[in-house]
Coordinates of C-alpha atoms and ligand atoms in Angstrom, one line a residue:
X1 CA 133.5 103.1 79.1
X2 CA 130.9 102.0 81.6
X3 CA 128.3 99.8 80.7
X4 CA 125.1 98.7 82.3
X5 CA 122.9 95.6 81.4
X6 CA 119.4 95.3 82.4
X7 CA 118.4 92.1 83.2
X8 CA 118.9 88.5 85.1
X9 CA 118.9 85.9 82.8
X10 CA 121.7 83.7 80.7
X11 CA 121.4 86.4 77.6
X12 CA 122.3 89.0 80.3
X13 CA 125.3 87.2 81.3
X14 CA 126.4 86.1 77.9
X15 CA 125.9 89.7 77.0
X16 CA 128.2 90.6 80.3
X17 CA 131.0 88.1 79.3
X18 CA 131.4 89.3 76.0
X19 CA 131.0 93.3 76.9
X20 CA 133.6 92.6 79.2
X21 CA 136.5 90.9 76.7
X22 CA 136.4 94.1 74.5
X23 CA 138.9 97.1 75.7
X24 CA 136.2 99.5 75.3
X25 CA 134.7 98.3 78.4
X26 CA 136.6 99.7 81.8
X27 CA 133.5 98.7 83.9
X28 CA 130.3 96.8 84.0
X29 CA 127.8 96.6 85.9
X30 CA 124.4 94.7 85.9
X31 CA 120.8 95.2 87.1
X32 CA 120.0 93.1 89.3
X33 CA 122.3 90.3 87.7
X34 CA 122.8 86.8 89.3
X35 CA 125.4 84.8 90.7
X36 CA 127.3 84.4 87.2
X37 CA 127.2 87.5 86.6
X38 CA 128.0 89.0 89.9
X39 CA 131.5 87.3 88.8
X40 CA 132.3 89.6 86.3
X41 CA 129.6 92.8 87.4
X42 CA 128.9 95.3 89.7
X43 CA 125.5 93.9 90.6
X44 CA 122.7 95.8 92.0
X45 CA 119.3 94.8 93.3
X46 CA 116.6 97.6 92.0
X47 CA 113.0 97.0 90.0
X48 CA 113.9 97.1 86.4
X49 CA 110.3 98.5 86.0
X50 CA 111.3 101.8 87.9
X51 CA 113.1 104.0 85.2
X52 CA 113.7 107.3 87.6
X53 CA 115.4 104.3 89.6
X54 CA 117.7 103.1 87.0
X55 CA 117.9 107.0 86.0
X56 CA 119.5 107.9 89.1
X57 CA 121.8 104.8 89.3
X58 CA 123.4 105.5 86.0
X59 CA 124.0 109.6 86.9
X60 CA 125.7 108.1 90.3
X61 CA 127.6 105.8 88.8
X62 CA 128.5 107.6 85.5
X63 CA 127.2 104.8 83.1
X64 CA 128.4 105.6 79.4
X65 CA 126.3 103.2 77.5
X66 CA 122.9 100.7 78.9
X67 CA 121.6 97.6 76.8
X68 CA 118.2 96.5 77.4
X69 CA 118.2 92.5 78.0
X70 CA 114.1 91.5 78.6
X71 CA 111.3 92.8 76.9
X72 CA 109.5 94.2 79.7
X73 CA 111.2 97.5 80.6
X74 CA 111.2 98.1 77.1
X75 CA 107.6 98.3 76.7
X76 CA 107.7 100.1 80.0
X77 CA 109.7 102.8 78.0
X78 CA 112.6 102.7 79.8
X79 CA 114.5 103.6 76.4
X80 CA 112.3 106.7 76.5
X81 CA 114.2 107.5 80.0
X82 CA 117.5 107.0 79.4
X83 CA 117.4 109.2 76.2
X84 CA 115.4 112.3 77.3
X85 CA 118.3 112.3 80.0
X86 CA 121.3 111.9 77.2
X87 CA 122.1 108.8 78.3
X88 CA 123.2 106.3 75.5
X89 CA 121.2 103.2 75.5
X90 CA 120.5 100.3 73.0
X91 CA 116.8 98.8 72.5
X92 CA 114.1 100.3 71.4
X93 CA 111.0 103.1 71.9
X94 CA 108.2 101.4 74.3
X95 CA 106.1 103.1 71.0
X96 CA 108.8 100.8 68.8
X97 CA 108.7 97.8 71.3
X98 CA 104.9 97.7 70.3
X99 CA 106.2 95.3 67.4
X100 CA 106.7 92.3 70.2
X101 CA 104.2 93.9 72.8
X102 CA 101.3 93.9 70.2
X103 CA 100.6 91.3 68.0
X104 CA 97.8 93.0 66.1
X105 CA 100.1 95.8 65.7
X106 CA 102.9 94.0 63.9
X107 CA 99.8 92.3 61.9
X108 CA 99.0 96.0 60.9
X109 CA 102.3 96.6 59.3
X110 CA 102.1 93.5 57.9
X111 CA 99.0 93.9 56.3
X112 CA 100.1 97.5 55.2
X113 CA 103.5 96.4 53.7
X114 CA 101.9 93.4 52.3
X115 CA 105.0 91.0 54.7
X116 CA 104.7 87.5 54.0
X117 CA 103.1 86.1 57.3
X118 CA 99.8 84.0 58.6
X119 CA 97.1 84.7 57.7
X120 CA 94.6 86.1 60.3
X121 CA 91.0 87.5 61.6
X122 CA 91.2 89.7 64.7
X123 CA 88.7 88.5 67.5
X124 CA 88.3 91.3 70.5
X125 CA 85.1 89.6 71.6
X126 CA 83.9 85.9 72.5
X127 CA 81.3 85.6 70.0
X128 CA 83.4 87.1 67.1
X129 CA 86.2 84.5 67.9
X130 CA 83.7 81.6 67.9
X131 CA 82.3 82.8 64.9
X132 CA 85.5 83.4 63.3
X133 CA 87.7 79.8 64.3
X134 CA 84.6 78.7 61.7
X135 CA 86.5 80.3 58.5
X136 CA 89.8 78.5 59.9
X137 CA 90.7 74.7 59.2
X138 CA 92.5 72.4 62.1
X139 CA 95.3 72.8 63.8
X140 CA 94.0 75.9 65.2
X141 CA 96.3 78.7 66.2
X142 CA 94.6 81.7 68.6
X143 CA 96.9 84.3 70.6
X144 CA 96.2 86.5 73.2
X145 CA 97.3 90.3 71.9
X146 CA 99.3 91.3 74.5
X147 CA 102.9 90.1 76.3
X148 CA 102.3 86.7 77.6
X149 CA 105.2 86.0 78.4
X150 CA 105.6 82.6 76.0
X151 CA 101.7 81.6 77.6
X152 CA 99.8 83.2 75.1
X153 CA 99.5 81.1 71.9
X154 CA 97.4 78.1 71.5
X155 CA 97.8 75.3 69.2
X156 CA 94.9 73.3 69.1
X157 CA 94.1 69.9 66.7
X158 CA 90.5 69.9 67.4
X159 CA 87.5 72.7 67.0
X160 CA 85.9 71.6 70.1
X161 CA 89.1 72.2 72.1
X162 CA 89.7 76.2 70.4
X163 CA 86.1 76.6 71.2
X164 CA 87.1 75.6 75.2
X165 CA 90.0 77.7 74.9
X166 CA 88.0 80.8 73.8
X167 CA 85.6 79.8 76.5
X168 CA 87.9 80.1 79.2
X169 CA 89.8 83.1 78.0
X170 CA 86.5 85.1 77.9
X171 CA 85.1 83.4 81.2
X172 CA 84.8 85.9 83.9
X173 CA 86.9 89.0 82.3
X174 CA 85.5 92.2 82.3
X175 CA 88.3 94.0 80.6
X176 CA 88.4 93.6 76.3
X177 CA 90.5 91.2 75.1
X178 CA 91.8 90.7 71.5
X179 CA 92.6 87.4 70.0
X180 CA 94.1 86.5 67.0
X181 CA 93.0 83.6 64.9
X182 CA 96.0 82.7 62.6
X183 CA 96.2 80.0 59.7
X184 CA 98.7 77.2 60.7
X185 CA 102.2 77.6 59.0
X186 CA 103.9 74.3 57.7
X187 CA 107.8 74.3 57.4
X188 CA 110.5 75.0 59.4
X189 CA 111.3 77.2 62.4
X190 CA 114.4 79.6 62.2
X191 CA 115.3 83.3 64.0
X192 CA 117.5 85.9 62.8
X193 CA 118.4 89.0 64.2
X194 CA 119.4 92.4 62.7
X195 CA 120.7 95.0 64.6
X196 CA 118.5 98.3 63.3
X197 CA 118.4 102.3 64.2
X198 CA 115.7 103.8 62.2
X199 CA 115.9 102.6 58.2
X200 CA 119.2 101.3 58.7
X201 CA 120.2 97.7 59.6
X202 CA 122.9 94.6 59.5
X203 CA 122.3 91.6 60.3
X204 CA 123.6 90.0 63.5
X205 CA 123.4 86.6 63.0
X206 CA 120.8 83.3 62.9
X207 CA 119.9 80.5 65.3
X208 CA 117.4 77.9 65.9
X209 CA 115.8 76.9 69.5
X210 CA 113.6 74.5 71.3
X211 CA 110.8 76.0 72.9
X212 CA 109.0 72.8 74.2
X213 CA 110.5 71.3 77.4
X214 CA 111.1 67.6 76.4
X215 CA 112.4 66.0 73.7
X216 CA 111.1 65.6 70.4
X217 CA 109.8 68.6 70.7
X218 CA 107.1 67.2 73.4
X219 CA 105.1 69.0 76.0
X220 CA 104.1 72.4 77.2
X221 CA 105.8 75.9 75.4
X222 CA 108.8 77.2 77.5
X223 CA 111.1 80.5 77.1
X224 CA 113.5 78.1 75.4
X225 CA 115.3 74.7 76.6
X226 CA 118.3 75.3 74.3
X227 CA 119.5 76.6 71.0
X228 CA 122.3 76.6 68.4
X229 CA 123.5 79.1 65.6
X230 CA 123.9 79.8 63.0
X231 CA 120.3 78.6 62.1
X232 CA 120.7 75.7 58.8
X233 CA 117.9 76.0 57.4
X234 CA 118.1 80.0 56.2
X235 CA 119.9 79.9 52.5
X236 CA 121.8 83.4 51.3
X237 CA 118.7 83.6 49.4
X238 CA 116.2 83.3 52.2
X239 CA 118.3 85.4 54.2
X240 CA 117.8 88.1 51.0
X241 CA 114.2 87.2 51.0
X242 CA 113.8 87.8 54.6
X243 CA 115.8 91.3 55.0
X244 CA 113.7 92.6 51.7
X245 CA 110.4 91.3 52.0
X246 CA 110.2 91.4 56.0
X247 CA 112.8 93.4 57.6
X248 CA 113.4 96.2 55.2
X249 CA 109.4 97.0 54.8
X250 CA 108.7 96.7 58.9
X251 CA 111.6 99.4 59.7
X252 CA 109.9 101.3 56.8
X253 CA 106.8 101.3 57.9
X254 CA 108.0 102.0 61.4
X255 CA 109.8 105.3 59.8
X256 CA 107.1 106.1 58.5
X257 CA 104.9 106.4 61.2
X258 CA 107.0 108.6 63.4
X259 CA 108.6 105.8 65.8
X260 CA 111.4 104.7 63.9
X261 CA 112.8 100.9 65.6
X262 CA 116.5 100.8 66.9
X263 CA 117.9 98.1 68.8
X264 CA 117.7 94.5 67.9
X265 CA 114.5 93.2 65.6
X266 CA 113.7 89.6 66.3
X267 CA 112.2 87.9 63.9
X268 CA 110.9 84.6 64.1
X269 CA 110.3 82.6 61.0
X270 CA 108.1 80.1 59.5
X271 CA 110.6 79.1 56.5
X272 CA 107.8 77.1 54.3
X273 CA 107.8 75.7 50.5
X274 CA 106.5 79.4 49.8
X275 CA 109.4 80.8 51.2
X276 CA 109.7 82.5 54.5
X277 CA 106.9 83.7 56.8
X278 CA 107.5 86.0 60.0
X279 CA 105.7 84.3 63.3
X280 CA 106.4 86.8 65.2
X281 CA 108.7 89.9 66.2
X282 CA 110.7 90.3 69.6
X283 CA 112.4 93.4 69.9
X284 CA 115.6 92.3 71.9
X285 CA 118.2 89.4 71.6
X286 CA 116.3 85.7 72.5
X287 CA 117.1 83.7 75.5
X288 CA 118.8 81.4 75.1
X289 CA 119.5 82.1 71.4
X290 CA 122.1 85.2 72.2
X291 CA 124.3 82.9 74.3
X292 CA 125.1 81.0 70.9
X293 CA 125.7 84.2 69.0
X294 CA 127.6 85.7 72.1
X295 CA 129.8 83.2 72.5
X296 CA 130.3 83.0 68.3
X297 CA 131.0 87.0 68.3
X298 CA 132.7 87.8 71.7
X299 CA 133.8 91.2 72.0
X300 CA 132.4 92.2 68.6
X301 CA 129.0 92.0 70.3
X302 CA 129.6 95.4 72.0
X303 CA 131.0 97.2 69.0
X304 CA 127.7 95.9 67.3
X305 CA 125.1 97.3 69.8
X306 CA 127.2 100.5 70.3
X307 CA 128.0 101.7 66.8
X308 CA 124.3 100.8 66.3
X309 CA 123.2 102.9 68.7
X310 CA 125.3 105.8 67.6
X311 CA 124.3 105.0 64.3
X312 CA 127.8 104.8 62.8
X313 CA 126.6 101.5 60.6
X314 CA 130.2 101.6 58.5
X315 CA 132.2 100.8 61.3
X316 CA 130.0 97.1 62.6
X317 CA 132.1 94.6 61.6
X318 CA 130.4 91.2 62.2
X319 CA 133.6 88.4 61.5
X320 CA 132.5 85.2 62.3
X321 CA 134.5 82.2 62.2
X322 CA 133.2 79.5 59.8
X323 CA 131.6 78.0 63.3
X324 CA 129.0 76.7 65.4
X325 CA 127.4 77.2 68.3
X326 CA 125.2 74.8 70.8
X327 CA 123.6 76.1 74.2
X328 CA 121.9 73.3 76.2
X329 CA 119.4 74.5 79.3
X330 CA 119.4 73.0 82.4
X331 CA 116.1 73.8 84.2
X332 CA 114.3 72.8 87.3
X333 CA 112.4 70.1 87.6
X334 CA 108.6 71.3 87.0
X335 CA 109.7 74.0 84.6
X336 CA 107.7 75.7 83.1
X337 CA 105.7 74.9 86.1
X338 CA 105.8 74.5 89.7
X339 CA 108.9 73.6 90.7
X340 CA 111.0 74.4 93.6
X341 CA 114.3 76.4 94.3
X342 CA 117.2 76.6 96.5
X343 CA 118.9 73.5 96.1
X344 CA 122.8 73.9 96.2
X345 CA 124.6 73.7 92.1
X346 CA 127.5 70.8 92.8
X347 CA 130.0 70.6 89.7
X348 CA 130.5 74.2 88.1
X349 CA 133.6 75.5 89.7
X350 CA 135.3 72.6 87.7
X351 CA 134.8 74.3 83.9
X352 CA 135.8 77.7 84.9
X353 CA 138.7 77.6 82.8
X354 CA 137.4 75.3 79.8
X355 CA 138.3 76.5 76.4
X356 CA 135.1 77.2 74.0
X357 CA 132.7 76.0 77.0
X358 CA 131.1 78.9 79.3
X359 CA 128.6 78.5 82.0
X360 CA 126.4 81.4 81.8
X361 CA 123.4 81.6 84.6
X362 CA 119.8 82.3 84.4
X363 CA 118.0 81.9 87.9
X364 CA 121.0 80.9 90.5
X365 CA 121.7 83.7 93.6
X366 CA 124.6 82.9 96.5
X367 CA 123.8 81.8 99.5
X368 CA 126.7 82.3 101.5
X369 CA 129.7 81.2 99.6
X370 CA 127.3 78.4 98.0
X371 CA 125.8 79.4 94.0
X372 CA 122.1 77.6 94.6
X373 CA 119.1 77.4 92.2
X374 CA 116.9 80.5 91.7
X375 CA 114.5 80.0 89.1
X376 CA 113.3 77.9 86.6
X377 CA 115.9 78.0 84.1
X378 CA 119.4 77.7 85.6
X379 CA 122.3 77.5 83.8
X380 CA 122.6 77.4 79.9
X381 CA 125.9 75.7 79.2
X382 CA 127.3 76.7 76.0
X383 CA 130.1 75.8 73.0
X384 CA 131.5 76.8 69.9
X385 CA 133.5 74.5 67.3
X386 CA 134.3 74.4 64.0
X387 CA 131.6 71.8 63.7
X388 CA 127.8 71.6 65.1
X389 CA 128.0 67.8 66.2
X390 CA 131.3 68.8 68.0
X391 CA 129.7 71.4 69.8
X392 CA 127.1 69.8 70.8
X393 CA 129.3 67.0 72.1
X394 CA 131.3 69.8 73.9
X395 CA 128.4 71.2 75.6
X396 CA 126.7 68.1 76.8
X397 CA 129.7 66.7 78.2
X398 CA 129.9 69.4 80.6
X399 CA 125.9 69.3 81.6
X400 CA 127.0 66.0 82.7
X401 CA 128.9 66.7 85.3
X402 CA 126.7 69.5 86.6
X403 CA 123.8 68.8 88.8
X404 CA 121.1 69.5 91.8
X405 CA 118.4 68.2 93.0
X406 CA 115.5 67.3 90.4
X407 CA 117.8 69.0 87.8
X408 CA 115.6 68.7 84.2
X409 CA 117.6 69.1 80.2
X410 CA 116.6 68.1 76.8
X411 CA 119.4 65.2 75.4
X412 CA 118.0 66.6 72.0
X413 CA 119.4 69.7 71.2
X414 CA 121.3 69.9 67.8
X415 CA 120.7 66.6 67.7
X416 CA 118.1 66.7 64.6
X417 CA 118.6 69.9 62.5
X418 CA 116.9 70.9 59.5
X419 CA 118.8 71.1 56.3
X420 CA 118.3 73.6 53.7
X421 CA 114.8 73.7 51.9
Ligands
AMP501 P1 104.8 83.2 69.0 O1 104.8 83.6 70.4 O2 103.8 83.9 68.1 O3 106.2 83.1 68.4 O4 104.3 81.6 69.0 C1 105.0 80.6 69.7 C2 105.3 79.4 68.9 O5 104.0 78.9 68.4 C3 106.1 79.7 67.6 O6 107.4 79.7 67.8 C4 105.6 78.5 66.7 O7 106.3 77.3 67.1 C5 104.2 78.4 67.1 N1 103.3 79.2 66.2 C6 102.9 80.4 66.4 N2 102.1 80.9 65.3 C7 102.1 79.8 64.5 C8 101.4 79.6 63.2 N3 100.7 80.6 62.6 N4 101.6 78.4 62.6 C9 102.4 77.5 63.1 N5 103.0 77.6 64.3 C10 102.9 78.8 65.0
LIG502 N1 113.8 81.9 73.2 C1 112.7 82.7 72.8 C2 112.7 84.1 73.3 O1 113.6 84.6 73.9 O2 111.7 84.7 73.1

């Protein structure tokens, strides 16, 4: 078959390397892709905001199946496109994709289902927010409604500081917008992901990431400076917990209401001594948590997506092998700043061939026959072994030997995991 995957970051071309191992797929071909990828895809520069766009490419090109990397064309309904012209996609509804493009939405079904999760008072003007951080005790946590792409939640130890943030939020807008003023979850940090069409589901696997850029889990929120799967701290009986008391009553719900979910639920967990709590829900694979389940699953990854968008649940077959995998992010220098790009990548061609170990790229183009930097995360170098601290050995050793001007990673990741609780 021939496959299209929307996108340009490391999930995208951890998604392309694994699509491409299984015999199903005859061709792939990515939108708009990046210099990794362009070694294994036909690449193509269009907006993946412009659905007729990506309409027309796949009737040219006779694309058979399209999986939805980011989050943004799928709250711009680009599912809607593909399937009122019959072509077979994975990700959800832009009505579905509300659940990570609304977070007074998923606080609705929540609240409805009775899901274990923060509690919360929803703020959509200035003097309701001040009034309302008053019922809440420190640290403060307040988030903008809408996508914010990772910018929009603040954690804050002191009242004068939420009142600043409010402040500034509200300074100068004309347009309404809603906050969310959330108790502070204790405990620990975990994702899983369940691949889901309608009221059916199976779980995909688990991971844990660092979102803050330096180590020890210091400094500003980023999209993620590394990852590793699966996630320890999620027991079989948390993992029960979380699929009946979160997952199973949100795709419910969603039934319910006429705009059943498919594609990949995200949810990200507060595990705490009351047992787990959802933080949030994103409605595609993380980044760079898929690399780690990617390269865990290879080719099983497209039989996943595919027979869950087909809805043929009896025939996903998820075999891992009793292993580990460790991603480590090597950013530029600034991220999730300013920080500048075009400097030449000296040291990848050497790992092409390394066993376990795959380079996959996030912002790098070609400039000539040169692979340079192109974004703020790069690369996102990534292992599997039989055993975590192997992994991560595996993976560090080859970031390394990689490097670029004002090149910026974490030395931390895997390095202190959570045990069960
Ligand atoms: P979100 O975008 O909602 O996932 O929030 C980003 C990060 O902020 C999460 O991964 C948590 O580390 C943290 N966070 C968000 N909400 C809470 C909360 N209610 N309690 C504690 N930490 C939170
Ligand atoms: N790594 C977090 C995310 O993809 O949202």
């Amino acid at each position: 078959m021939k496959i299209l995957v929307i996108g340009s970051g490391g999930r995208e071309h951890s998604l392309v390397w694994a699509f491409s191992q299984n015999p199903k797929c005859q061709e792939i071909h990515c939108i708009p892709g990046n210099a990794g990828i362009k070694q294994l895809a036909i690449c193509k520069d269009l907006n993946i905001l412009d659905n007729d766009l990506i309409i027309s490419y796949c009737k040219l090109n006779k694309i058979d199946f399209v999986v939805v990397g980011p989050e943004a064309p799928l709250a711009n309904g680009l599912i809607n496109s593909l399937t009122k012209n019959n072509i077979l996609s994975f990700g959800p509804t832009k009505e579905a994709a509300f659940l990570e493009s609304s977070k007074s939405f998923t606080k609705s079904i929540c609240d409805i289902k009775n899901i274990p999760t923060a509690n919360y008072i929803l703020a959509t003007s200035k003097e309701d927010a001040l009034n309302f951080i008053e019922k809440f005790i420190p640290p403060f946590v307040i988030k903008l409604d809408g996508l914010a792409a990772g910018k929009g939640v603040f954690i804050l130890n002191k009242k004068s500081e939420a009142i600043e943030i409010i402040k500034n939020i509200y300074l100068n807008q004309n347009k309404k917008i809603a906050l969310l003023i959330e108790e502070f979850l204790v405990g620990h940090e975990a994702s899983l992901f369940v691949v889901c069409n309608g009221k059916n589901f199976k779980l995909l696997g688990s991971a844990q990431d660092y979102k803050k850029i330096y180590d020890k889990d210091l400094g500003a929120n980023t999209g993620g400076m590394g990852a590793f799967s699966p996630a320890l701290n999620i027991s079989p009986e948390v993992e029960k917990e979380i699929l009946d008391k979160i997952i199973t009553p949100t795709l419910t719900e969603m039934d319910e209401r006429g705009t059943p979910f498919s594609g990949i639920l995200y949810a990200g967990l507060m595990i705490t001594d009351k047992g787990p709590k959802l933080v949030e829900y994103n409605v595609r694979l993380g980044d760079p948590e898929c690399q780690v389940i990617a390269i865990r699953l290879g080719a099983q990854l497209l039989d996943a997506l595919l027979y869950c968008s087909t809805n043929e649940f009896s025939k996903i077959k998820i075999n891992y092998a009793d292993d580990f995998g460790v991603t480590v992010v090597m950013a530029s220098g600034g991220y999730p700043n300013k920080y500048e790009t075009g400097f030449k990548i000296k040291g990848i061609e050497k790992f092409k061939n390394s066993k376990d170990v795959e380079i996959f790229h996030s912002g790098t183009k070609y400039i000539d026959e040169n692979i340079v930097t192109n974004g703020g995360r790069v690369l996102s170098i990534t292992s599997r072994s039989s055993n975590l601290n192997d992994a991560r050995k595996k993976t560090y050793k080859v970031v390394e030997k990689i490097d670029w001007k004002n090149e910026f990673h974490r030395k931390d990741i895997a390095k202190k995991t959570y045990s069960l609780i």
